[in-house]
C-alpha cells in the first residue's frame, strides 16, 4: 500500500499540473493543489478498501501517512521556492531564459510585459524579429535592452546560444507559415512554444485548448469552463431539488388545494421558456393569475414598467387573491424544483424568459444570458427583484453572475434568497 501510494502521488500531482513551471506556484497555491491530490488519493484508497473488504490495513496509520506525505510535499515545494528566489536575488539565476518571436513593435511590448511580472521568473534573452525587412525598428540591434538575434532563420542558432527553455510567439503581423516554422523548430529542439492567445481579440471569452473529434483546437469560451465544474453544479442541483421537494411537499399540497378551492382552472401554469442556449422547455409554476391572463395581456401593454422585451406590471388585475400571497412569498415558483430535478433548470442561474420575449431581443449581447442554464434564483433576485425596471441592468447582473460563477457564489445566493423573500425586498 505504501509503495502504491508513493507511485500515485506524482501521477495525481501531474494531473493537477503541479510540476508544470513549479516556480510559478506560490506555497499557498501549491499546498492547495497538494491537498486536492491528497483527497483524490485518499478517496481512491478508501474505495478500494471498501469494495474489496480489505480489513488488515490500519486506517489510522494510513491517514497519518497521507498527512505526513502532504506535509513533506508542501515543505519540499516551499524549500524549492526559497532556493529559487534566493538564486534570483543573488544573480546566480536570472530565471527561465526565453526568446521573443514577434514583430519589432510587439517585441517591445512583450519584453516590458515579462519584465513587469518578475514573480513569473521569465528572462527575455533575445528577440527573433518576424518583420525584419519592413521597418527601421525591425532592423535595430537591441530592443528594450534585449539583443535582436535575427529573423526566423536564426531561431535555432539563438536557441542554442542562449539555452532557452521557451519561445514566446507574438500575434502581431504573424502568418500561419511563420507560426508553423517557429513551432516546428521548438518541437525539434524540445523547447516550449507559447503562442499568445490574442490572435483574436475578445471581451469576455477565455482562450483555452481542447479536443474536438480527436483533433486539438484553440477554444474561446464564455461558459463556466471545465466539465467537472458542470458535473458538480448538476449534482448540487439534484441534491438541492430533492431536499427542497422532501421538505416542502406539504406546503406545495396546501398551495395546490388553495388554488383549486378559490379559482377555477388548473393548479399549475405551464409555459414555454428559453433554457440553455435558447432551447425551449416547459416551465411549471403554481397558477397565480386568472385562466384568461394571456389573452388579457395585450390590454395591459401600455402599463408595462420594464424597458426592453420583458413585461412587468404592478398591481396586475389578472392576479388572483391567492396569487397575490403566492407572489408575495415567491411560493408560485416552488414547482420549478421539479424543473431543476429533471435538468431543465438549475437552482441558481439567470431567470428563464418566455420564448416570445427572447425573440424580441434587439441586442444580440443579451443572448449571452442563455449560455448558462436558467435558475430558480439569481443575482437579480437578491439585488432588487421587481425594483429593477431596466432590462439592461437585469442582463448586466446575469452576465456578472455568469462571468464570476463558482459553487461558492451559488451557495451565497441561495442563502441570501430566503432572507430577501421574507423581507419582501423588491416585491
Tab-separated table of C-alpha atoms in Angstrom:
chain	number	residue	atom	x	y	z
A	1	UNK	CA	0.000	0.000	0.000
A	2	UNK	CA	2.845	2.408	0.857
A	3	UNK	CA	4.590	1.618	-2.432
A	4	UNK	CA	1.397	2.172	-4.429
A	5	UNK	CA	0.780	5.469	-2.638
A	6	UNK	CA	4.306	6.610	-3.472
A	7	UNK	CA	3.564	5.881	-7.137
A	8	UNK	CA	0.162	7.600	-7.066
A	9	UNK	CA	1.375	10.929	-5.689
A	10	UNK	CA	3.468	12.110	-8.682
A	11	UNK	CA	0.831	10.872	-11.136
A	12	UNK	CA	-2.030	12.710	-9.430
A	13	UNK	CA	0.065	15.840	-8.819
A	14	UNK	CA	0.959	15.886	-12.502
A	15	UNK	CA	-2.741	15.741	-13.416
A	16	UNK	CA	-3.187	18.924	-11.373
A	17	UNK	CA	-0.196	20.472	-13.269
A	18	UNK	CA	1.864	20.682	-10.103
A	19	UNK	CA	5.119	20.106	-11.978
A	20	UNK	CA	4.416	22.499	-14.857
A	21	UNK	CA	6.647	25.513	-14.118
A	22	UNK	CA	6.706	24.907	-10.345
A	23	UNK	CA	8.481	28.211	-9.668
A	24	UNK	CA	5.259	29.973	-10.661
A	25	UNK	CA	3.318	28.241	-7.897
A	26	UNK	CA	3.161	30.096	-4.603
A	27	UNK	CA	3.409	27.958	-1.478
A	28	UNK	CA	-0.292	28.521	-0.733
A	29	UNK	CA	-1.363	27.539	-4.254
A	30	UNK	CA	0.959	24.519	-4.226
A	31	UNK	CA	-0.472	23.467	-0.853
A	32	UNK	CA	-4.000	23.735	-2.249
A	33	UNK	CA	-3.102	21.533	-5.227
A	34	UNK	CA	-1.347	19.036	-2.955
A	35	UNK	CA	-4.419	18.981	-0.721
A	36	UNK	CA	-6.655	18.178	-3.700
A	37	UNK	CA	-4.272	15.409	-4.771
A	38	UNK	CA	-4.281	14.033	-1.234
A	39	UNK	CA	-8.090	13.982	-1.191
A	40	UNK	CA	-8.218	12.150	-4.540
A	41	UNK	CA	-5.673	9.522	-3.449
A	42	UNK	CA	-7.322	9.049	-0.060
A	43	UNK	CA	-10.754	8.651	-1.662
A	44	UNK	CA	-9.315	6.079	-4.061
A	45	UNK	CA	-7.659	4.115	-1.275
A	46	UNK	CA	-10.755	4.082	0.920
A	47	UNK	CA	-12.869	2.975	-2.057
A	48	UNK	CA	-10.508	0.055	-2.723
A	49	UNK	CA	-10.558	-0.970	0.946
A	50	UNK	CA	-14.358	-0.846	0.999
A	51	UNK	CA	-15.008	-2.586	-2.345
A	52	UNK	CA	-12.570	-5.444	-1.714
A	53	UNK	CA	-13.319	-5.724	2.028
A	54	UNK	CA	-9.669	-5.220	2.961
A	55	UNK	CA	-9.531	-5.137	6.752
A	56	UNK	CA	-5.852	-5.696	7.507
A	57	UNK	CA	-4.849	-2.114	6.610
A	58	UNK	CA	-4.689	0.184	9.636
A	59	UNK	CA	-6.861	3.220	8.745
A	60	UNK	CA	-5.251	5.433	11.379
A	61	UNK	CA	-1.781	4.645	10.072
A	62	UNK	CA	-2.950	5.276	6.511
A	63	UNK	CA	-4.401	8.695	7.406
A	64	UNK	CA	-1.229	9.597	9.302
A	65	UNK	CA	0.945	8.568	6.360
A	66	UNK	CA	-1.164	10.669	3.983
A	67	UNK	CA	-0.925	13.703	6.280
A	68	UNK	CA	2.856	13.273	6.585
A	69	UNK	CA	3.252	12.941	2.814
A	70	UNK	CA	1.145	16.048	2.248
A	71	UNK	CA	3.294	17.990	4.724
A	72	UNK	CA	6.509	16.790	3.051
A	73	UNK	CA	5.262	17.752	-0.430
A	74	UNK	CA	4.395	21.265	0.793
A	75	UNK	CA	7.699	21.580	2.686
A	76	UNK	CA	9.719	20.452	-0.326
A	77	UNK	CA	7.966	22.967	-2.567
A	78	UNK	CA	8.488	25.735	-0.025
A	79	UNK	CA	12.235	24.974	0.089
A	80	UNK	CA	12.368	24.889	-3.714
A	81	UNK	CA	10.730	28.322	-3.961
A	82	UNK	CA	13.034	29.713	-1.261
A	83	UNK	CA	16.202	28.486	-3.025
A	84	UNK	CA	14.981	29.568	-6.455
A	85	UNK	CA	14.211	33.100	-5.276
A	86	UNK	CA	17.500	33.294	-3.383
A	87	UNK	CA	19.389	32.499	-6.595
A	88	UNK	CA	17.367	35.170	-8.407
A	89	UNK	CA	18.310	37.755	-5.766
A	90	UNK	CA	21.967	36.687	-5.773
A	91	UNK	CA	22.138	36.911	-9.555
A	92	UNK	CA	23.224	33.278	-9.911
A	93	UNK	CA	19.929	32.502	-11.646
A	94	UNK	CA	18.060	35.022	-13.788
A	95	UNK	CA	15.015	32.811	-14.232
A	96	UNK	CA	13.720	30.929	-17.251
A	97	UNK	CA	15.535	32.196	-20.400
A	98	UNK	CA	13.022	32.852	-23.193
A	99	UNK	CA	13.162	34.112	-26.764
A	100	UNK	CA	10.582	36.523	-28.146
A	101	UNK	CA	9.403	35.820	-31.715
A	102	UNK	CA	7.255	38.679	-32.985
A	103	UNK	CA	7.222	41.955	-34.871
A	104	UNK	CA	9.605	44.614	-33.544
A	105	UNK	CA	6.794	46.752	-32.165
A	106	UNK	CA	5.138	43.901	-30.323
A	107	UNK	CA	8.503	42.581	-29.088
A	108	UNK	CA	8.998	45.819	-27.159
A	109	UNK	CA	5.590	45.398	-25.502
A	110	UNK	CA	6.203	41.719	-24.703
A	111	UNK	CA	9.593	42.426	-23.112
A	112	UNK	CA	8.084	45.168	-20.929
A	113	UNK	CA	5.228	42.817	-20.042
A	114	UNK	CA	7.528	39.963	-18.974
A	115	UNK	CA	9.840	42.278	-17.054
A	116	UNK	CA	6.772	43.763	-15.377
A	117	UNK	CA	5.993	40.333	-13.896
A	118	UNK	CA	9.231	39.388	-12.117
A	119	UNK	CA	7.334	36.885	-9.969
A	120	UNK	CA	6.932	34.728	-13.095
A	121	UNK	CA	10.739	34.402	-13.422
A	122	UNK	CA	10.831	34.682	-17.218
A	123	UNK	CA	14.006	36.337	-18.502
A	124	UNK	CA	13.848	37.629	-22.124
A	125	UNK	CA	17.301	36.914	-23.572
A	126	UNK	CA	16.780	37.523	-27.282
A	127	UNK	CA	14.368	38.672	-29.962
A	128	UNK	CA	13.552	36.978	-33.253
A	129	UNK	CA	12.027	39.689	-35.440
A	130	UNK	CA	9.371	38.472	-37.875
A	131	UNK	CA	9.125	41.736	-39.869
A	132	UNK	CA	12.847	42.452	-40.222
A	133	UNK	CA	12.586	43.730	-43.796
A	134	UNK	CA	9.596	46.004	-43.246
A	135	UNK	CA	10.681	48.770	-40.833
A	136	UNK	CA	13.697	50.573	-39.395
A	137	UNK	CA	12.691	49.478	-35.872
A	138	UNK	CA	12.822	45.867	-37.012
A	139	UNK	CA	16.448	46.323	-38.108
A	140	UNK	CA	17.582	47.568	-34.678
A	141	UNK	CA	20.205	45.512	-32.865
A	142	UNK	CA	18.643	45.912	-29.417
A	143	UNK	CA	15.005	46.211	-28.289
A	144	UNK	CA	14.347	47.268	-24.677
A	145	UNK	CA	17.861	46.182	-23.736
A	146	UNK	CA	17.407	42.712	-25.255
A	147	UNK	CA	19.573	41.778	-28.261
A	148	UNK	CA	17.948	41.097	-31.625
A	149	UNK	CA	19.134	37.688	-32.818
A	150	UNK	CA	17.849	37.941	-36.383
A	151	UNK	CA	14.791	36.576	-38.151
A	152	UNK	CA	13.111	33.168	-38.103
A	153	UNK	CA	16.022	31.596	-39.985
A	154	UNK	CA	18.231	32.454	-36.972
A	155	UNK	CA	15.867	30.916	-34.409
A	156	UNK	CA	17.675	27.589	-33.942
A	157	UNK	CA	21.062	29.301	-33.565
A	158	UNK	CA	19.597	31.644	-30.936
A	159	UNK	CA	18.047	28.752	-29.021
A	160	UNK	CA	21.455	27.050	-28.884
A	161	UNK	CA	23.295	30.240	-27.945
A	162	UNK	CA	21.048	31.157	-25.020
A	163	UNK	CA	19.924	27.645	-23.944
A	164	UNK	CA	16.335	28.849	-23.832
A	165	UNK	CA	13.500	26.963	-22.157
A	166	UNK	CA	10.694	28.645	-24.086
A	167	UNK	CA	9.856	30.770	-27.106
A	168	UNK	CA	7.038	33.299	-26.757
A	169	UNK	CA	5.323	33.851	-30.105
A	170	UNK	CA	3.511	37.154	-30.513
A	171	UNK	CA	0.485	37.598	-32.741
A	172	UNK	CA	1.077	40.944	-34.462
A	173	UNK	CA	1.744	40.540	-38.172
A	174	UNK	CA	2.310	36.797	-37.936
A	175	UNK	CA	1.321	34.415	-40.692
A	176	UNK	CA	0.422	30.774	-40.203
A	177	UNK	CA	3.555	29.831	-42.142
A	178	UNK	CA	5.767	31.721	-39.668
A	179	UNK	CA	3.960	30.131	-36.721
A	180	UNK	CA	4.499	26.687	-38.244
A	181	UNK	CA	8.228	27.394	-38.694
A	182	UNK	CA	8.692	28.573	-35.110
A	183	UNK	CA	6.632	25.738	-33.585
A	184	UNK	CA	8.406	23.137	-35.755
A	185	UNK	CA	11.821	24.415	-34.635
A	186	UNK	CA	10.755	24.361	-30.977
A	187	UNK	CA	9.303	20.875	-31.376
A	188	UNK	CA	12.566	19.600	-32.864
A	189	UNK	CA	14.624	21.176	-30.073
A	190	UNK	CA	12.274	20.113	-27.276
A	191	UNK	CA	11.622	23.747	-26.325
A	192	UNK	CA	8.205	25.037	-25.183
A	193	UNK	CA	6.428	27.328	-27.660
A	194	UNK	CA	3.918	29.793	-26.204
A	195	UNK	CA	1.526	31.181	-28.828
A	196	UNK	CA	-0.230	34.145	-27.247
A	197	UNK	CA	-3.992	33.777	-27.445
A	198	UNK	CA	-4.634	37.357	-28.563
A	199	UNK	CA	-4.701	36.335	-32.218
A	200	UNK	CA	-8.401	37.069	-31.821
A	201	UNK	CA	-9.367	39.971	-29.570
A	202	UNK	CA	-12.173	39.017	-27.172
A	203	UNK	CA	-14.034	40.879	-24.444
A	204	UNK	CA	-15.225	38.062	-22.209
A	205	UNK	CA	-14.317	34.750	-23.870
A	206	UNK	CA	-11.439	32.825	-22.321
A	207	UNK	CA	-8.925	31.104	-24.569
A	208	UNK	CA	-8.084	27.511	-23.773
A	209	UNK	CA	-7.215	24.325	-25.597
A	210	UNK	CA	-9.496	21.398	-26.198
A	211	UNK	CA	-10.116	18.364	-28.365
A	212	UNK	CA	-12.911	18.247	-30.922
A	213	UNK	CA	-13.443	14.987	-32.829
A	214	UNK	CA	-9.916	13.770	-31.866
A	215	UNK	CA	-8.176	16.981	-33.042
A	216	UNK	CA	-6.653	19.612	-30.766
A	217	UNK	CA	-8.058	23.106	-31.169
A	218	UNK	CA	-7.882	26.558	-29.614
A	219	UNK	CA	-11.177	27.128	-27.820
A	220	UNK	CA	-12.694	30.513	-26.985
A	221	UNK	CA	-15.400	30.015	-24.375
A	222	UNK	CA	-17.617	32.107	-22.113
A	223	UNK	CA	-19.052	29.078	-20.299
A	224	UNK	CA	-18.072	28.012	-16.773
A	225	UNK	CA	-15.152	26.045	-18.197
A	226	UNK	CA	-14.110	22.558	-17.139
A	227	UNK	CA	-16.681	19.772	-17.413
A	228	UNK	CA	-16.117	18.742	-13.791
A	229	UNK	CA	-17.493	22.115	-12.678
A	230	UNK	CA	-20.691	21.446	-14.633
A	231	UNK	CA	-20.939	17.980	-13.094
A	232	UNK	CA	-20.543	19.388	-9.573
A	233	UNK	CA	-23.182	22.055	-10.250
A	234	UNK	CA	-25.578	19.402	-11.583
A	235	UNK	CA	-25.043	17.152	-8.544
A	236	UNK	CA	-25.601	20.187	-6.317
A	237	UNK	CA	-28.845	20.935	-8.210
A	238	UNK	CA	-30.174	17.376	-7.901
A	239	UNK	CA	-29.440	17.173	-4.176
A	240	UNK	CA	-30.854	20.647	-3.548
A	241	UNK	CA	-34.026	19.940	-5.541
A	242	UNK	CA	-34.614	16.604	-3.781
A	243	UNK	CA	-34.110	18.164	-0.343
A	244	UNK	CA	-36.408	21.058	-1.263
A	245	UNK	CA	-39.164	18.747	-2.533
A	246	UNK	CA	-38.940	16.468	0.520
A	247	UNK	CA	-39.099	19.428	2.930
A	248	UNK	CA	-41.730	21.481	1.116
A	249	UNK	CA	-44.174	18.902	-0.278
A	250	UNK	CA	-46.770	19.559	2.498
A	251	UNK	CA	-46.642	23.279	1.697
A	252	UNK	CA	-46.958	22.556	-2.032
A	253	UNK	CA	-50.016	20.375	-1.391
A	254	UNK	CA	-51.585	23.170	0.678
A	255	UNK	CA	-50.922	25.744	-2.062
A	256	UNK	CA	-52.412	23.428	-4.697
A	257	UNK	CA	-55.530	22.944	-2.541
A	258	UNK	CA	-55.963	26.709	-2.030
A	259	UNK	CA	-55.700	27.372	-5.761
A	260	UNK	CA	-58.217	24.621	-6.537
A	261	UNK	CA	-60.731	25.916	-3.952
A	262	UNK	CA	-60.504	29.642	-4.755
A	263	UNK	CA	-60.108	29.853	-8.522
A	264	UNK	CA	-61.451	27.832	-11.457
A	265	UNK	CA	-58.827	26.328	-13.700
A	266	UNK	CA	-55.698	24.200	-13.426
A	267	UNK	CA	-53.422	24.281	-10.379
A	268	UNK	CA	-50.255	24.562	-12.461
A	269	UNK	CA	-49.375	27.174	-15.064
A	270	UNK	CA	-47.179	25.794	-17.860
A	271	UNK	CA	-45.287	27.972	-20.324
A	272	UNK	CA	-42.546	27.552	-22.903
A	273	UNK	CA	-39.409	29.287	-21.635
A	274	UNK	CA	-35.916	29.551	-23.115
A	275	UNK	CA	-33.410	27.254	-21.462
A	276	UNK	CA	-29.708	26.645	-22.047
A	277	UNK	CA	-28.594	28.173	-25.374
A	278	UNK	CA	-32.210	29.128	-26.083
A	279	UNK	CA	-33.578	25.567	-26.122
A	280	UNK	CA	-37.310	25.750	-25.235
A	281	UNK	CA	-38.562	23.821	-22.206
A	282	UNK	CA	-41.827	23.683	-20.282
A	283	UNK	CA	-41.576	25.633	-17.033
A	284	UNK	CA	-44.051	24.955	-14.221
A	285	UNK	CA	-45.457	27.425	-11.705
A	286	UNK	CA	-48.410	27.446	-9.372
A	287	UNK	CA	-51.107	29.399	-11.202
A	288	UNK	CA	-51.382	32.863	-9.666
A	289	UNK	CA	-53.483	34.520	-12.399
A	290	UNK	CA	-56.888	34.063	-13.956
A	291	UNK	CA	-57.145	31.487	-16.726
A	292	UNK	CA	-57.550	34.203	-19.405
A	293	UNK	CA	-54.380	36.045	-18.321
A	294	UNK	CA	-52.521	35.556	-21.609
A	295	UNK	CA	-55.475	36.836	-23.654
A	296	UNK	CA	-55.770	39.964	-21.474
A	297	UNK	CA	-52.077	40.777	-21.703
A	298	UNK	CA	-52.479	42.983	-24.801
A	299	UNK	CA	-54.784	45.401	-22.974
A	300	UNK	CA	-52.098	45.982	-20.328
A	301	UNK	CA	-49.151	46.624	-22.664
A	302	UNK	CA	-49.417	50.396	-22.143
A	303	UNK	CA	-48.775	49.906	-18.412
A	304	UNK	CA	-45.589	47.868	-18.847
A	305	UNK	CA	-42.996	49.101	-16.330
A	306	UNK	CA	-39.987	47.247	-17.754
A	307	UNK	CA	-37.772	48.530	-20.529
A	308	UNK	CA	-36.861	46.112	-23.289
A	309	UNK	CA	-38.754	42.945	-24.225
A	310	UNK	CA	-39.848	41.938	-20.707
A	311	UNK	CA	-43.400	42.555	-19.454
A	312	UNK	CA	-43.969	43.595	-15.806
A	313	UNK	CA	-46.973	45.430	-14.321
A	314	UNK	CA	-47.523	46.418	-10.683
A	315	UNK	CA	-50.953	45.594	-9.246
A	316	UNK	CA	-51.695	43.380	-12.231
A	317	UNK	CA	-55.514	42.920	-12.286
A	318	UNK	CA	-55.103	39.385	-13.642
A	319	UNK	CA	-53.585	38.144	-10.362
A	320	UNK	CA	-55.982	36.238	-8.085
A	321	UNK	CA	-56.310	36.820	-4.337
A	322	UNK	CA	-54.358	33.672	-3.534
A	323	UNK	CA	-51.954	34.559	-6.340
A	324	UNK	CA	-51.011	37.805	-4.577
A	325	UNK	CA	-49.996	35.848	-1.485
A	326	UNK	CA	-48.097	33.302	-3.561
A	327	UNK	CA	-46.168	36.007	-5.401
A	328	UNK	CA	-45.505	37.962	-2.211
A	329	UNK	CA	-43.620	34.962	-0.810
A	330	UNK	CA	-42.480	33.512	-4.184
A	331	UNK	CA	-44.444	30.332	-3.437
A	332	UNK	CA	-45.653	30.192	-7.039
A	333	UNK	CA	-42.084	29.231	-8.041
A	334	UNK	CA	-41.944	26.033	-5.942
A	335	UNK	CA	-42.897	23.617	-8.790
A	336	UNK	CA	-39.709	24.699	-10.538
A	337	UNK	CA	-37.873	22.419	-8.112
A	338	UNK	CA	-39.087	19.644	-10.442
A	339	UNK	CA	-37.689	21.579	-13.430
A	340	UNK	CA	-34.361	21.595	-11.594
A	341	UNK	CA	-34.605	17.885	-10.768
A	342	UNK	CA	-35.350	16.961	-14.402
A	343	UNK	CA	-32.491	19.111	-15.725
A	344	UNK	CA	-34.313	21.968	-17.452
A	345	UNK	CA	-33.253	24.466	-14.797
A	346	UNK	CA	-30.631	24.972	-12.102
A	347	UNK	CA	-31.052	26.153	-8.526
A	348	UNK	CA	-29.131	29.321	-9.407
A	349	UNK	CA	-28.918	30.955	-12.816
A	350	UNK	CA	-30.480	33.696	-14.957
A	351	UNK	CA	-34.271	33.630	-14.650
A	352	UNK	CA	-35.892	31.920	-17.676
A	353	UNK	CA	-37.822	34.210	-20.001
A	354	UNK	CA	-40.750	33.222	-22.243
A	355	UNK	CA	-39.737	32.243	-25.768
A	356	UNK	CA	-41.660	35.153	-27.307
A	357	UNK	CA	-39.789	37.676	-25.114
A	358	UNK	CA	-36.389	36.252	-26.084
A	359	UNK	CA	-37.393	36.535	-29.746
A	360	UNK	CA	-37.753	40.297	-29.171
A	361	UNK	CA	-34.128	40.779	-28.058
A	362	UNK	CA	-32.767	43.698	-30.094
A	363	UNK	CA	-29.245	43.392	-28.657
A	364	UNK	CA	-27.506	40.118	-29.504
A	365	UNK	CA	-25.342	40.537	-26.381
A	366	UNK	CA	-28.485	39.871	-24.317
A	367	UNK	CA	-28.497	36.305	-25.609
A	368	UNK	CA	-25.320	35.543	-23.656
A	369	UNK	CA	-27.518	35.160	-20.574
A	370	UNK	CA	-28.731	31.988	-22.322
A	371	UNK	CA	-25.217	30.499	-22.157
A	372	UNK	CA	-25.963	29.187	-18.657
A	373	UNK	CA	-28.887	27.046	-17.552
A	374	UNK	CA	-31.723	29.210	-16.120
A	375	UNK	CA	-32.270	29.136	-12.386
A	376	UNK	CA	-34.771	29.438	-9.556
A	377	UNK	CA	-32.893	32.405	-8.142
A	378	UNK	CA	-30.109	34.709	-9.287
A	379	UNK	CA	-28.274	37.955	-8.570
A	380	UNK	CA	-31.239	39.928	-9.925
A	381	UNK	CA	-33.445	38.151	-7.375
A	382	UNK	CA	-31.348	39.225	-4.384
A	383	UNK	CA	-30.436	42.704	-5.638
A	384	UNK	CA	-33.828	44.235	-6.146
A	385	UNK	CA	-36.125	41.770	-7.904
A	386	UNK	CA	-39.010	43.818	-9.329
A	387	UNK	CA	-37.375	47.100	-8.287
A	388	UNK	CA	-35.070	46.600	-11.270
A	389	UNK	CA	-37.092	48.060	-14.148
A	390	UNK	CA	-34.255	48.419	-16.664
A	391	UNK	CA	-33.752	45.239	-18.673
A	392	UNK	CA	-30.139	46.212	-19.438
A	393	UNK	CA	-29.436	46.268	-15.673
A	394	UNK	CA	-31.116	42.883	-15.315
A	395	UNK	CA	-28.907	41.474	-18.065
A	396	UNK	CA	-25.821	43.100	-16.504
A	397	UNK	CA	-26.493	41.256	-13.246
A	398	UNK	CA	-26.993	37.979	-15.122
A	399	UNK	CA	-23.729	38.398	-17.026
A	400	UNK	CA	-21.922	39.328	-13.803
A	401	UNK	CA	-23.117	36.021	-12.355
A	402	UNK	CA	-22.035	34.073	-15.455
A	403	UNK	CA	-18.583	35.680	-15.554
A	404	UNK	CA	-17.958	35.207	-11.816
A	405	UNK	CA	-19.638	31.829	-11.378
A	406	UNK	CA	-18.434	29.493	-8.658
A	407	UNK	CA	-20.128	26.971	-6.406
A	408	UNK	CA	-19.426	29.365	-3.542
A	409	UNK	CA	-21.353	32.126	-5.348
A	410	UNK	CA	-24.292	29.740	-5.859
A	411	UNK	CA	-24.347	28.913	-2.151
A	412	UNK	CA	-24.137	32.613	-1.245
A	413	UNK	CA	-27.106	33.455	-3.491
A	414	UNK	CA	-29.140	30.511	-2.158
A	415	UNK	CA	-28.505	31.570	1.445
A	416	UNK	CA	-29.498	35.186	0.735
A	417	UNK	CA	-32.643	34.356	-1.250
A	418	UNK	CA	-34.903	33.292	1.695
A	419	UNK	CA	-33.975	36.455	3.612
A	420	UNK	CA	-34.788	38.631	0.593
A	421	UNK	CA	-38.123	36.837	0.110
A	422	UNK	CA	-39.060	37.125	3.806
A	423	UNK	CA	-38.260	40.846	3.810
A	424	UNK	CA	-40.327	41.289	0.676
A	425	UNK	CA	-37.470	43.177	-0.980
A	426	UNK	CA	-38.366	44.355	-4.442
A	427	UNK	CA	-41.854	42.828	-4.424
